[in-house]
Short mmCIF file of C-alpha atoms in Angstrom, two decimals:
data_model
loop_
_atom_site.label_atom_id
_atom_site.label_comp_id
_atom_site.label_asym_id
_atom_site.label_seq_id
_atom_site.Cartn_x
_atom_site.Cartn_y
_atom_site.Cartn_z
CA GLU A 1 -0.01 0.12 -0.13
CA LYS A 2 3.09 2.50 0.63
CA PHE A 3 4.25 1.60 -2.54
CA ASN A 4 1.00 2.40 -4.30
CA ASN A 5 0.50 5.63 -2.56
CA CYS A 6 3.89 6.92 -3.81
CA ILE A 7 3.03 5.97 -7.34
CA LYS A 8 -0.49 7.90 -6.82
CA THR A 9 1.14 10.71 -5.16
CA LEU A 10 3.64 11.16 -8.33
CA ALA A 11 0.57 10.62 -11.08
CA LYS A 12 -1.43 13.49 -9.03
CA ASN A 13 1.62 15.64 -9.45
CA LYS A 14 1.48 15.01 -13.06
CA THR A 15 4.69 13.15 -13.47
CA PHE A 16 3.32 10.62 -16.13
CA PRO A 17 2.28 11.41 -19.57
CA LYS A 18 -1.40 10.53 -20.50
CA ARG A 19 -0.84 7.80 -22.70
CA LEU A 20 1.59 5.28 -21.20
CA ARG A 21 3.59 2.66 -22.77
CA VAL A 22 4.61 -0.10 -20.47
CA ILE A 23 6.50 -3.35 -19.79
CA ILE A 24 5.88 -6.23 -17.58
CA ASP A 25 8.62 -8.52 -16.32
CA ALA A 26 9.88 -10.70 -13.61
CA THR A 27 13.12 -11.31 -11.61
CA ASP A 28 14.07 -13.97 -9.16
CA ILE A 29 14.97 -12.92 -5.80
CA GLU A 30 17.03 -16.38 -4.80
CA THR A 31 17.81 -17.33 -1.20
CA LYS A 32 18.74 -20.24 0.82
CA LYS A 33 16.50 -23.27 1.24
CA GLU A 34 15.60 -22.52 4.95
CA PHE A 35 14.59 -18.89 4.15
CA PRO A 36 11.27 -18.20 5.78
CA GLY A 37 8.23 -18.20 3.14
CA ALA A 38 10.53 -18.77 0.33
CA GLY A 39 9.13 -21.09 -2.40
CA SER A 40 11.09 -23.47 -4.84
CA VAL A 41 10.97 -24.35 -8.29
CA THR A 42 13.07 -27.15 -9.91
CA ARG A 43 14.59 -26.10 -13.64
CA LYS A 44 16.60 -27.60 -16.48
CA ASP A 45 19.57 -26.07 -17.23
CA THR A 46 22.39 -26.73 -19.69
CA ILE A 47 26.00 -26.75 -18.34
CA ARG A 48 29.51 -27.80 -19.35
CA ASP A 49 31.14 -30.76 -17.51
CA LYS A 50 34.93 -31.19 -17.19
CA THR A 51 35.33 -33.03 -20.36
CA GLY A 52 34.02 -29.90 -22.33
CA ARG A 53 30.91 -32.05 -23.20
CA TYR A 54 27.25 -29.97 -22.70
CA LYS A 55 24.63 -31.87 -20.81
CA THR A 56 21.25 -31.10 -19.16
CA VAL A 57 20.89 -30.90 -15.35
CA GLU A 58 17.78 -30.25 -13.17
CA ILE A 59 18.63 -27.48 -10.55
CA THR A 60 16.08 -26.69 -7.40
CA VAL A 61 16.17 -23.13 -6.42
CA TRP A 62 14.60 -21.28 -3.37
CA GLY A 63 13.36 -18.02 -3.08
CA PHE A 64 10.82 -15.48 -4.38
CA LYS A 65 10.01 -13.55 -7.56
CA LEU A 66 9.18 -9.89 -8.03
CA PHE A 67 6.80 -8.64 -10.99
CA ALA A 68 7.00 -5.30 -12.10
CA LEU A 69 5.08 -3.04 -14.46
CA PHE A 70 7.41 -0.46 -15.68
CA MET A 71 7.38 2.50 -17.84
CA ALA A 72 10.44 2.77 -20.03
CA GLU A 73 10.26 6.20 -21.02
CA VAL A 74 10.56 7.77 -17.51
CA LYS A 75 12.15 4.80 -15.99
CA ILE A 76 9.49 4.72 -13.00
CA LEU A 77 7.30 1.48 -12.14
CA LEU A 78 3.82 1.73 -11.66
CA ALA A 79 2.89 -1.42 -9.83
CA ILE A 80 4.81 -4.17 -8.29
CA LYS A 81 3.82 -7.92 -6.85
CA ILE A 82 5.91 -10.24 -4.78
CA VAL A 83 5.06 -13.84 -4.92
CA GLN A 84 6.83 -17.41 -4.17
CA ILE A 85 9.63 -18.13 -6.66
CA GLN A 86 7.60 -20.77 -8.40
CA ARG A 87 4.31 -19.09 -9.47
CA HIS A 88 4.14 -18.79 -13.30
CA ASP A 89 4.41 -15.19 -14.71
CA SER A 90 1.04 -15.35 -16.97
CA LYS A 91 -0.92 -15.32 -13.66
CA PHE A 92 -0.32 -12.13 -12.72
CA THR A 93 -0.67 -9.54 -15.90
CA LYS A 94 -4.22 -8.90 -14.86
CA ALA A 95 -3.24 -8.03 -11.46
CA LEU A 96 -0.91 -5.60 -12.38
CA ILE A 97 -2.52 -3.78 -14.78
CA LYS A 98 -5.45 -3.27 -12.41
CA ILE A 99 -3.14 -2.31 -9.88
CA ALA A 100 -1.58 0.24 -12.04
CA LYS A 101 -4.88 1.57 -13.34
CA GLN A 102 -5.88 2.12 -9.69
CA ASN A 103 -2.78 4.00 -8.97
CA LEU A 104 -2.89 6.13 -12.17
CA ALA A 105 -6.81 6.99 -11.61
CA HIS A 106 -7.55 9.45 -14.52
CA HIS A 107 -4.05 11.28 -14.56
CA GLY A 108 -2.89 8.59 -17.39
CA LYS A 109 -3.95 5.31 -19.32
CA ILE A 110 -2.19 2.28 -20.25
CA VAL A 111 -2.11 1.87 -24.27
CA GLU A 112 0.80 -0.69 -25.02
CA LEU A 113 2.26 -3.25 -23.36
CA ALA A 114 5.21 -5.19 -24.16
CA VAL A 115 5.70 -8.78 -22.06
CA ASP A 116 8.16 -11.89 -22.77
CA ARG A 117 6.79 -15.48 -24.07
CA GLY A 118 6.28 -16.34 -20.13
CA PHE A 119 3.50 -13.91 -19.91
CA LEU A 120 1.60 -15.35 -23.12
CA ASP A 121 -1.81 -16.39 -21.88
CA SER A 122 -4.86 -16.47 -24.56
CA GLU A 123 -7.74 -15.23 -22.28
CA THR A 124 -5.45 -12.60 -20.90
CA LEU A 125 -4.66 -11.21 -24.05
CA TRP A 126 -8.00 -11.18 -25.51
CA TRP A 127 -9.13 -9.17 -21.97
CA LEU A 128 -6.19 -6.62 -23.11
CA HIS A 129 -7.90 -6.16 -26.40
CA GLN A 130 -11.51 -6.39 -25.72
CA THR A 131 -11.82 -4.68 -22.11
CA MET A 132 -8.63 -3.08 -21.68
CA LYS A 133 -7.95 -1.65 -25.06
CA ILE A 134 -4.72 -1.74 -24.78
CA LYS A 135 -2.05 -2.73 -27.70
CA PHE A 136 -0.03 -5.78 -26.66
CA PHE A 137 3.10 -7.43 -27.94
CA VAL A 138 4.31 -11.12 -26.91
CA PRO A 139 6.55 -13.46 -28.73
CA ALA A 140 4.50 -16.72 -29.89
CA LYS A 141 5.84 -19.91 -28.37
CA ASP A 142 7.10 -23.02 -29.83
CA GLY A 143 4.31 -25.80 -31.28
CA MET A 144 1.58 -22.86 -31.66
CA SER A 145 -0.30 -23.19 -34.82
CA VAL A 146 -0.41 -19.53 -35.31
CA LYS A 147 3.22 -19.20 -35.34
CA THR A 148 3.47 -21.85 -37.94
CA ASP A 149 0.90 -20.09 -40.13
CA ALA A 150 2.29 -16.39 -39.75
CA ARG A 151 5.79 -18.07 -41.11
CA GLN A 152 4.04 -19.51 -43.94
CA ILE A 153 1.89 -16.83 -44.78
CA ALA A 154 4.67 -14.13 -44.73
CA ARG A 155 6.60 -16.45 -46.92
CA MET A 156 3.85 -16.69 -49.48
CA GLY A 157 3.14 -13.00 -49.41
CA GLY A 158 -0.44 -11.65 -50.40
CA GLY A 159 -2.71 -9.11 -49.53
CA ASN A 160 -2.40 -9.79 -45.82
CA VAL A 161 1.28 -9.28 -45.54
CA SER A 162 3.74 -6.42 -45.58
CA TYR A 163 7.46 -6.17 -46.06
CA LYS A 164 10.02 -3.72 -44.43
CA CYS A 165 13.65 -3.65 -44.23
CA ARG A 166 15.67 -1.08 -42.37
CA GLU A 167 19.24 -0.15 -42.84
CA LYS A 168 21.68 1.77 -40.70
CA PHE A 169 25.31 2.19 -40.73
CA VAL A 170 27.62 1.97 -37.75
CA ASN A 171 31.19 3.23 -37.18
CA ARG A 172 33.22 0.55 -36.01
CA GLY A 173 37.26 0.47 -35.26
CA THR A 174 39.19 3.82 -34.84
CA GLY A 175 41.96 5.64 -36.92
CA ASN A 176 42.95 3.59 -40.02
CA GLN A 177 41.00 0.90 -38.87
CA ALA A 178 37.65 2.70 -39.06
CA TYR A 179 34.87 1.50 -41.08
CA GLN A 180 31.31 1.61 -41.86
CA GLU A 181 29.07 -1.61 -41.15
CA LYS A 182 25.75 -1.61 -42.44
CA ILE A 183 23.04 -3.29 -40.21
CA VAL A 184 19.91 -5.21 -41.62
CA THR A 185 16.84 -5.89 -39.99
CA GLU A 186 14.02 -7.55 -42.20
CA VAL A 187 10.00 -7.63 -40.90
CA TYR A 188 7.27 -9.07 -42.39
CA GLY A 189 3.65 -7.96 -40.66
CA VAL A 190 1.00 -10.70 -41.26
CA SER A 191 -2.64 -9.90 -40.32
CA GLU A 192 -6.05 -11.50 -39.58
CA LEU A 193 -4.44 -14.81 -38.42
CA ASN A 194 -7.06 -17.23 -37.47
CA THR A 195 -5.58 -20.57 -36.14
CA TYR A 196 -5.26 -19.11 -32.40
CA SER A 197 -8.16 -20.52 -31.33
CA ALA A 198 -7.63 -20.02 -27.70
CA TYR A 199 -7.63 -16.40 -28.18
CA GLY A 200 -10.97 -15.35 -26.57
CA THR A 201 -12.77 -15.64 -23.33
CA ALA A 202 -12.80 -18.69 -21.19
CA GLY A 203 -14.14 -21.82 -22.85
CA HIS A 204 -13.73 -20.19 -26.49
CA LYS A 205 -11.30 -23.03 -27.72
CA LYS A 206 -13.75 -25.81 -26.45
CA ASN A 207 -15.81 -25.15 -29.50
CA ARG A 208 -13.25 -24.77 -32.04
CA TYR A 209 -14.18 -27.97 -33.93
CA LYS A 210 -17.92 -26.83 -34.29
CA LYS A 211 -19.34 -25.49 -37.35
CA SER A 212 -20.50 -22.26 -35.41
CA PHE A 213 -17.21 -21.64 -34.22
CA THR A 214 -15.70 -18.11 -35.14
CA PRO A 215 -12.28 -17.55 -34.08
CA ASN A 216 -10.83 -14.10 -33.13
CA THR A 217 -8.30 -12.89 -35.69
CA ILE A 218 -4.82 -11.64 -34.48
CA ASN A 219 -1.76 -10.15 -36.33
CA ALA A 220 1.73 -11.13 -36.30
CA ILE A 221 5.22 -9.99 -37.10
CA VAL A 222 8.15 -12.34 -38.48
CA VAL A 223 11.26 -11.06 -38.36
CA THR A 224 13.91 -13.08 -40.28
CA GLN A 225 16.99 -11.13 -40.06
CA TRP A 226 17.39 -8.80 -36.90
CA GLU A 227 20.10 -6.49 -36.59
CA ASN A 228 22.57 -9.21 -39.56
CA HIS A 229 21.71 -12.07 -37.69
CA ARG A 230 19.86 -14.23 -40.15
CA TYR A 231 17.43 -16.77 -39.08
CA GLY A 232 15.89 -18.11 -42.21
CA TRP A 233 11.85 -18.85 -42.10
CA ASP A 234 12.01 -22.29 -39.83
CA LYS A 235 13.77 -20.28 -36.96
CA SER A 236 12.16 -16.96 -37.68
CA LYS A 237 11.00 -14.83 -34.76
CA VAL A 238 7.31 -14.58 -34.64
CA PHE A 239 5.58 -11.84 -32.25
CA LEU A 240 1.75 -11.78 -31.92
CA THR A 241 -0.07 -8.40 -31.41
CA ASN A 242 -3.48 -6.81 -31.82
CA ARG A 243 -2.00 -3.36 -33.22
CA ASP A 244 -1.92 -2.82 -37.02
CA VAL A 245 0.87 -4.63 -38.58
CA ILE A 246 0.10 -3.76 -42.40
CA GLU A 247 1.23 -0.23 -42.51
CA ASP A 248 4.29 -0.55 -40.88
CA PRO A 249 5.61 -3.81 -38.97
CA PHE A 250 8.60 -1.75 -37.29
CA LEU A 251 6.29 0.04 -35.14
CA THR A 252 5.43 -3.36 -33.32
CA PHE A 253 8.77 -4.38 -33.61
CA ASP A 254 10.21 -1.20 -32.13
CA ALA A 255 7.82 -1.58 -29.27
CA TYR A 256 8.65 -5.04 -27.88
CA ASP A 257 12.54 -4.30 -28.56
CA GLU A 258 12.00 -1.49 -25.62
CA ARG A 259 11.34 -4.86 -23.43
CA SER A 260 15.30 -4.87 -23.00
CA PHE A 261 15.12 -1.63 -21.03
CA ILE A 262 13.28 -3.27 -17.54
CA GLU A 263 16.46 -5.79 -17.37
CA ASN A 264 18.92 -2.95 -18.05
CA SER A 265 17.26 -0.34 -16.41
CA LEU A 266 15.24 -1.76 -13.29
CA PHE A 267 16.65 -5.08 -12.32
CA ARG A 268 20.28 -4.70 -13.09
CA GLN A 269 20.44 -1.31 -11.59
CA THR A 270 18.46 -2.39 -8.52
CA LYS A 271 20.41 -5.53 -7.70
CA GLN A 272 23.73 -3.80 -8.17
CA THR A 273 23.70 -0.50 -6.60
CA LEU A 274 20.42 -0.84 -4.21
CA ASN A 275 21.37 -4.50 -2.94
CA LEU A 276 17.75 -5.73 -4.37
CA LYS A 277 18.68 -9.19 -3.21
CA TYR A 278 20.13 -8.75 0.37
CA PRO A 279 17.29 -7.84 3.06
CA ILE A 280 18.45 -6.75 6.47
CA ASN A 281 15.86 -8.85 8.01
CA LYS A 282 15.82 -12.54 6.96
CA SER A 283 11.92 -13.35 7.23
CA LYS A 284 9.48 -13.22 4.53
CA GLU A 285 7.93 -10.00 6.20
CA GLY A 286 11.64 -8.34 5.99
CA MET A 287 11.77 -9.41 2.63
CA HIS A 288 8.40 -8.04 1.28
CA LEU A 289 9.25 -4.95 3.17
CA HIS A 290 13.11 -4.82 1.42
CA LEU A 291 11.81 -5.15 -1.99
CA ILE A 292 9.13 -2.82 -1.44
CA LEU A 293 11.50 -0.06 -0.10
CA THR A 294 13.92 -0.67 -2.75
CA MET A 295 11.42 -0.27 -5.39
CA SER A 296 10.10 2.74 -4.04
CA VAL A 297 13.77 4.43 -3.56
CA PHE A 298 14.49 3.36 -7.09
CA VAL A 299 10.95 5.27 -8.24
CA LEU A 300 11.47 8.30 -6.35
CA ILE A 301 15.18 8.91 -7.34
CA ASN A 302 14.08 8.68 -11.08
CA ALA A 303 11.04 10.48 -10.38
CA TYR A 304 13.42 13.42 -9.17
CA LYS A 305 15.88 13.11 -12.14
CA LEU A 306 12.56 13.72 -14.50
CA TRP A 307 11.78 16.67 -12.46
CA SER A 308 15.28 18.13 -12.33
CA ASP A 309 15.41 17.51 -16.05
CA LYS A 310 12.38 19.63 -16.68
CA GLN A 311 13.62 22.17 -14.18
CA TYR A 312 17.01 22.63 -16.11
CA SER A 313 15.14 22.54 -19.25
CA SER A 314 12.74 25.76 -18.35
CA LEU A 315 15.79 27.42 -16.95
CA LYS A 316 17.52 26.96 -20.30
CA ASN A 317 14.48 28.45 -22.09
CA GLY A 318 14.56 31.54 -19.86
CA LYS A 319 11.53 30.50 -17.06
CA GLU A 320 11.65 30.98 -13.41
CA CYS A 321 11.21 27.44 -12.11
CA GLY A 322 12.09 25.20 -9.15
CA LEU A 323 15.05 26.69 -6.76
CA LYS A 324 15.25 29.81 -8.27
CA ARG A 325 11.63 30.54 -7.96
CA PHE A 326 11.89 29.19 -4.09
CA TRP A 327 14.73 31.79 -3.42
CA LYS A 328 12.87 34.66 -4.70
CA LYS A 329 9.91 33.86 -2.86
CA LEU A 330 12.17 33.63 0.38
CA LYS A 331 13.81 37.01 -0.56
CA ALA A 332 10.40 38.77 -1.01
CA GLU A 333 8.92 37.01 2.31
CA ASN A 334 12.06 38.52 4.40
CA ARG A 335 12.87 41.79 2.56
CA ASP A 336 11.60 43.89 5.86
CA LYS A 337 13.61 41.64 8.28
CA VAL A 338 16.89 42.38 9.81
CA ILE A 339 19.15 39.91 12.30
CA ILE A 340 20.68 41.92 14.72
CA PHE A 341 23.75 40.08 16.56
CA ASN A 342 25.02 40.46 20.28
CA ASP A 343 28.21 38.47 21.22
CA GLN A 344 26.74 34.94 21.01
CA SER A 345 22.94 35.81 20.78
CA TYR A 346 21.23 37.20 17.68
CA ALA A 347 17.48 38.21 17.14
CA ILE A 348 15.55 38.49 14.01
CA MET A 349 13.16 41.69 13.92
CA ASP A 350 10.85 43.67 11.49
CA ILE A 351 12.76 47.06 10.39
CA ALA A 352 9.84 48.68 11.71
CA GLU A 353 10.78 47.31 15.09
#
């Protein structure tokens, strides 16, 4: 509640723009097995043994999971949730969106959301589209029919397919070794895919074999080359979205590409500089309080930076703001006062006295 009050106060003071593009992601806070309240999860990991061979092993980790709804544009969190480490990502998208909506009230509206494939859930995507009117961007999982169809349709082309190629030149090397490298990214937009049968309300998929079944269509982008890395059609990256992809598929591509901000600007920074992973009190309550306090400090630091940048920008434009206005007001309030010293004593008096 303390964290939410912090966000509500910032929203009231017009810290955020009216239309917000956000990212949701989660990070593990690993602990020892005996840590009070910690959950556990067993995962498969690939390691290299002493002979140099790679093998798959099962590793059990204990701890908590921190979910965050993050606005990359201003590097400020809008909502957080703390659960045990084994809880699945896809179960908390709705909760975070609802918390953020309450915190923003009428001061801002979430219009775009980018998430990783762990948050992919057909009912949640339909809720975002139909109820919340939020544009979403999420990678398709292997084995999904809609992913295979998107690749095939993009390859064949047609009226429901658009293609864009982006080229940029980057300077490499120095001195006599300097040169320019051409960076190429190729993206296809595919609209109105109808093979994501689970995309709808609860129970929508059950009727997929009936003649009366009407699938809800969804759009996709297919990335065959990403900054000179060629995937080929069989390994091309596919992202699902309810945004238009025909006019410019790069709008969707760039929106999802911002997702890396939450790992670099939030989780890495708080772990390295704010000791996110090391609570002072080794208890469940202590862990929760530590994570909430750390996230609150991170929010206030970046809110202050944002405010300072606005003040500096106004000063450059010749406007009075911030400290300049404060000192001017202070001077006006005290212009009829004097300080009189007598050895170790002093008094502040009005000139009229």
